[in-house]
Amino acid sequence: MIDPVHSIALGAAMFCIGMLGFLIRRNLIVIFMSIELMLNAVNLNLVSFAHQFQSPHGQVFALFVITVAAAEAATGLAILIALYRVSRAVNADEASAMKW
Amino acid sequence: MNLLSGDLKLVLPEIFISVTAMGILILGTFVRERGRTWLACVTLSALAVTGYYLMTLRSNPFHPAYSSMYAHDGMALVFKMLFIVVGILAVLVSYDFLRTRGIPCAEFFALILFSTVGMMLVASAYDFMLLFVGLELSSLATYILVGLTKKDLWSNEAAIKYFLLSIFASAILLFGISIVYAATGTTNFGEIASRGSDLTTRQPLAAVVALVFLVAAFGFKITAVPFHMYAPDVYQGAPTPVTIFLAVGPKAAAFAGLIRVLGAVHAMSSDWLMLVSALSFLTMTVGNVGAVLQTNVKRMLAYSSIAHAGYALIGVASIAVDDRAGGVFPSSTASVIFYLVAYTIMNVGAFSLLMYMRRDKGFGEDLADFSGLARRRPVVAAAMLIFLLSLAGIPPSIGFLGKFYIFATAVRSGLYWLAVAGVLNAVVSLFYYARIVVYMFMKKQERDVSDVRSFALNLALGASAVATVVLGIFPQTILDVIARATSNIFTGGIIQ
């Protein structure tokens, strides 16, 4: 039997891994993937609690999150390609024309 | 059958603007760049019609529509009017910019409209689901707007930074929402407010964690320190008309969302007074100190807009203590909204000044470019003087009144230390605003810059200059509107 504690622990762990990836990794695409991991951790939380409460609210919310994440992926990759065309940069350190 | 009955009547503005935006996209493929003026006229008239329609809507009493997803109240209406004004000003300031840079205007106008719809949904959100979708709609459009000058390295870099940090903030917001959902079993603001009261005793940890995540996420959106790092880069790198839109629109929308969310979770945990006052203090101080160090005026104004978010946060903190109106003073919520109106008007003006001088291939944005402006173009320099005095909070200007009401609210709520910190910060800010004035009025021209002449830009500048002074002397009309609008808003567990 899966306890709600298990699912929220898994969700929190996934979220933390994603956040660490966002803060540590340098490759812009990997950073982007880390954020997707964070979003999926949220989805896991929402769906497991929707199951626990026997209410569809959380499931619908998760669908919204997935849809928005897809739209964001399209926009984000387009921006990445535009940046790559101009500067040949895929690392966060290289995108530093502006400082202070 | 009357199609416009009931709830549909309330969301008509959002539907109308979305349909117009899609229409402009389609129209843009046919008329290409020749129809630039037409497209601008269509956009402006759509916004104006929506603004007029919003004025005819009545907001009494508070009415949750669409299965309690959508709040129709005075606060939503006032914020929507503000967003309409922001949209109109953004179209005006961008018109000649788009022509000279060869940016496809149909996309630009459509994205401005989509972003406006997103902000309007945030102002009306009565459920975390709608709040999230609204925030994302307004941000998605602005990611593209920031990177619109595709050949420009700074623009692309600003876009990627803004994009990554903004969806990071969204993920944090979502995690906070998922915890609220886990604790209360609902995402509806009204139900959270009614169910959350016993949560503090039952699950104190969940309440605190959710609050921290939610405030941090909104901190990103309103550029509160320590979540402000992206703001100077994004504001500097983005095309100037987009900077204007970004600095006023989404920020005001995030404040609307923050006020609603704090109202909803207030019953769950009322600890946010400390959290928000600390954020406010840091934001004011770091914003002003950062601005002092700058020589690029665009970046200086970006830091100044961070500092202004800090002043507005003083008002948000006061909401936690007391949100009643007393005597001539508006309620805390009303003073925040009034401050945001003032902030919008003066920042649109100050930022649009950056588009009056052309140097090399871009705009003259350095302090040195402003030297001798008063001799060359006295009217433009005078307008800038008005905006800078207003930003610094010197009467008679709307910026002074905005600060006055915010500080008065803080004193009334017993947040004396925040009021004192705010006044001291206003003194610091005078230093860098005055520096621009010195360059404009007391120095000889140092750099070879050519002047930009644009009717639409003049119109936006003139309108905001007049509004800054007139509303600074006669604020009563707009104060009455805001006070009436905030007298019947949903505030959850907060004393009204």
Short mmCIF file of C-alpha atoms in Angstrom, two decimals, chain A residues 8 11-12 15 19 22 28 31-32 35 38-39 42 45-46 49-50 53 55 57-58 60-61 64-65 68 71-72 75-76 79-80 82-83 86-87 95-100, chain B residues 127-129 132-133 136 140 143-144 150-154 156-161 163-165 167-168 171-172 174-175 177-178 181-182 185 187 213 233 236-237 294 299 303:
data_model
loop_
_atom_site.label_atom_id
_atom_site.label_comp_id
_atom_site.label_asym_id
_atom_site.label_seq_id
_atom_site.Cartn_x
_atom_site.Cartn_y
_atom_site.Cartn_z
CA ILE A 8 5.15 13.37 -1.12
CA GLY A 11 7.87 14.33 -5.07
CA ALA A 12 10.00 16.43 -2.73
CA PHE A 15 11.93 18.53 -6.82
CA MET A 19 16.53 22.36 -8.17
CA PHE A 22 19.19 24.01 -12.05
CA LEU A 28 21.48 25.47 -20.80
CA ILE A 31 19.23 23.35 -16.88
CA PHE A 32 16.01 23.34 -18.85
CA ILE A 35 13.20 22.49 -14.51
CA MET A 38 10.76 19.99 -10.99
CA LEU A 39 7.48 20.39 -12.86
CA VAL A 42 4.78 18.79 -8.79
CA ASN A 45 2.33 15.44 -5.86
CA LEU A 46 -0.87 16.70 -7.41
CA PHE A 49 -3.11 13.73 -3.53
CA ALA A 50 -5.95 13.78 -6.01
CA PHE A 53 -8.77 12.88 -1.69
CA SER A 55 -11.20 14.39 -6.16
CA HIS A 57 -9.08 18.58 -9.04
CA GLY A 58 -5.41 17.67 -8.75
CA VAL A 60 -6.94 18.33 -13.94
CA PHE A 61 -4.33 20.67 -12.51
CA PHE A 64 -2.75 21.99 -17.13
CA VAL A 65 0.83 21.84 -15.89
CA VAL A 68 1.89 24.69 -20.11
CA ALA A 71 4.26 25.36 -24.55
CA GLU A 72 7.23 26.46 -22.50
CA THR A 75 9.30 28.66 -26.62
CA GLY A 76 12.43 27.89 -24.65
CA ILE A 79 15.04 31.01 -27.75
CA LEU A 80 17.97 28.61 -27.24
CA ALA A 82 18.21 31.91 -31.57
CA LEU A 83 20.90 32.42 -28.94
CA VAL A 86 24.08 34.58 -32.58
CA SER A 87 26.69 33.53 -30.06
CA ALA A 95 25.88 33.91 -21.97
CA SER A 96 27.38 36.73 -19.96
CA ALA A 97 27.65 39.80 -22.16
CA MET A 98 25.90 41.83 -19.46
CA LYS A 99 27.18 42.05 -15.93
CA TRP A 100 26.35 44.28 -12.98
CA ASP B 127 -8.36 29.51 -8.01
CA PHE B 128 -4.72 28.50 -8.17
CA MET B 129 -5.38 26.86 -11.52
CA PHE B 132 -1.11 29.65 -12.84
CA VAL B 133 -2.50 29.66 -16.37
CA GLU B 136 2.12 31.56 -17.67
CA LEU B 140 5.13 33.09 -22.35
CA TYR B 143 9.73 35.59 -23.26
CA ILE B 144 9.25 35.96 -27.00
CA LYS B 150 16.82 37.97 -33.05
CA LYS B 151 20.14 39.27 -34.39
CA ASP B 152 20.97 41.09 -31.20
CA LEU B 153 23.14 39.16 -28.73
CA TRP B 154 21.90 41.08 -25.68
CA ASN B 156 18.80 36.76 -26.91
CA GLU B 157 20.82 36.54 -23.75
CA ALA B 158 18.17 38.49 -21.85
CA ALA B 159 15.49 36.18 -23.26
CA ILE B 160 17.20 32.97 -22.16
CA LYS B 161 17.94 34.33 -18.69
CA PHE B 163 12.96 32.32 -19.59
CA LEU B 164 14.97 29.97 -17.37
CA LEU B 165 14.55 31.97 -14.17
CA ILE B 167 9.98 28.95 -15.32
CA PHE B 168 12.13 28.11 -12.31
CA ALA B 171 8.05 25.46 -10.71
CA ILE B 172 8.48 26.87 -7.20
CA LEU B 174 3.58 25.05 -8.45
CA PHE B 175 5.31 23.19 -5.65
CA ILE B 177 0.42 25.13 -4.72
CA SER B 178 0.78 21.35 -4.54
CA TYR B 181 -3.53 21.26 -2.17
CA ALA B 182 -2.08 18.44 -0.12
CA GLY B 185 -7.63 19.30 -0.57
CA THR B 187 -7.10 24.90 -4.95
CA PHE B 213 7.39 28.72 -1.64
CA ASP B 233 20.05 42.02 -17.28
CA GLN B 236 18.79 46.17 -20.16
CA GLY B 237 18.97 43.53 -22.87
CA GLN B 294 25.16 52.37 -12.63
CA ARG B 299 20.09 49.64 -16.09
CA TYR B 303 17.40 48.91 -10.41
#
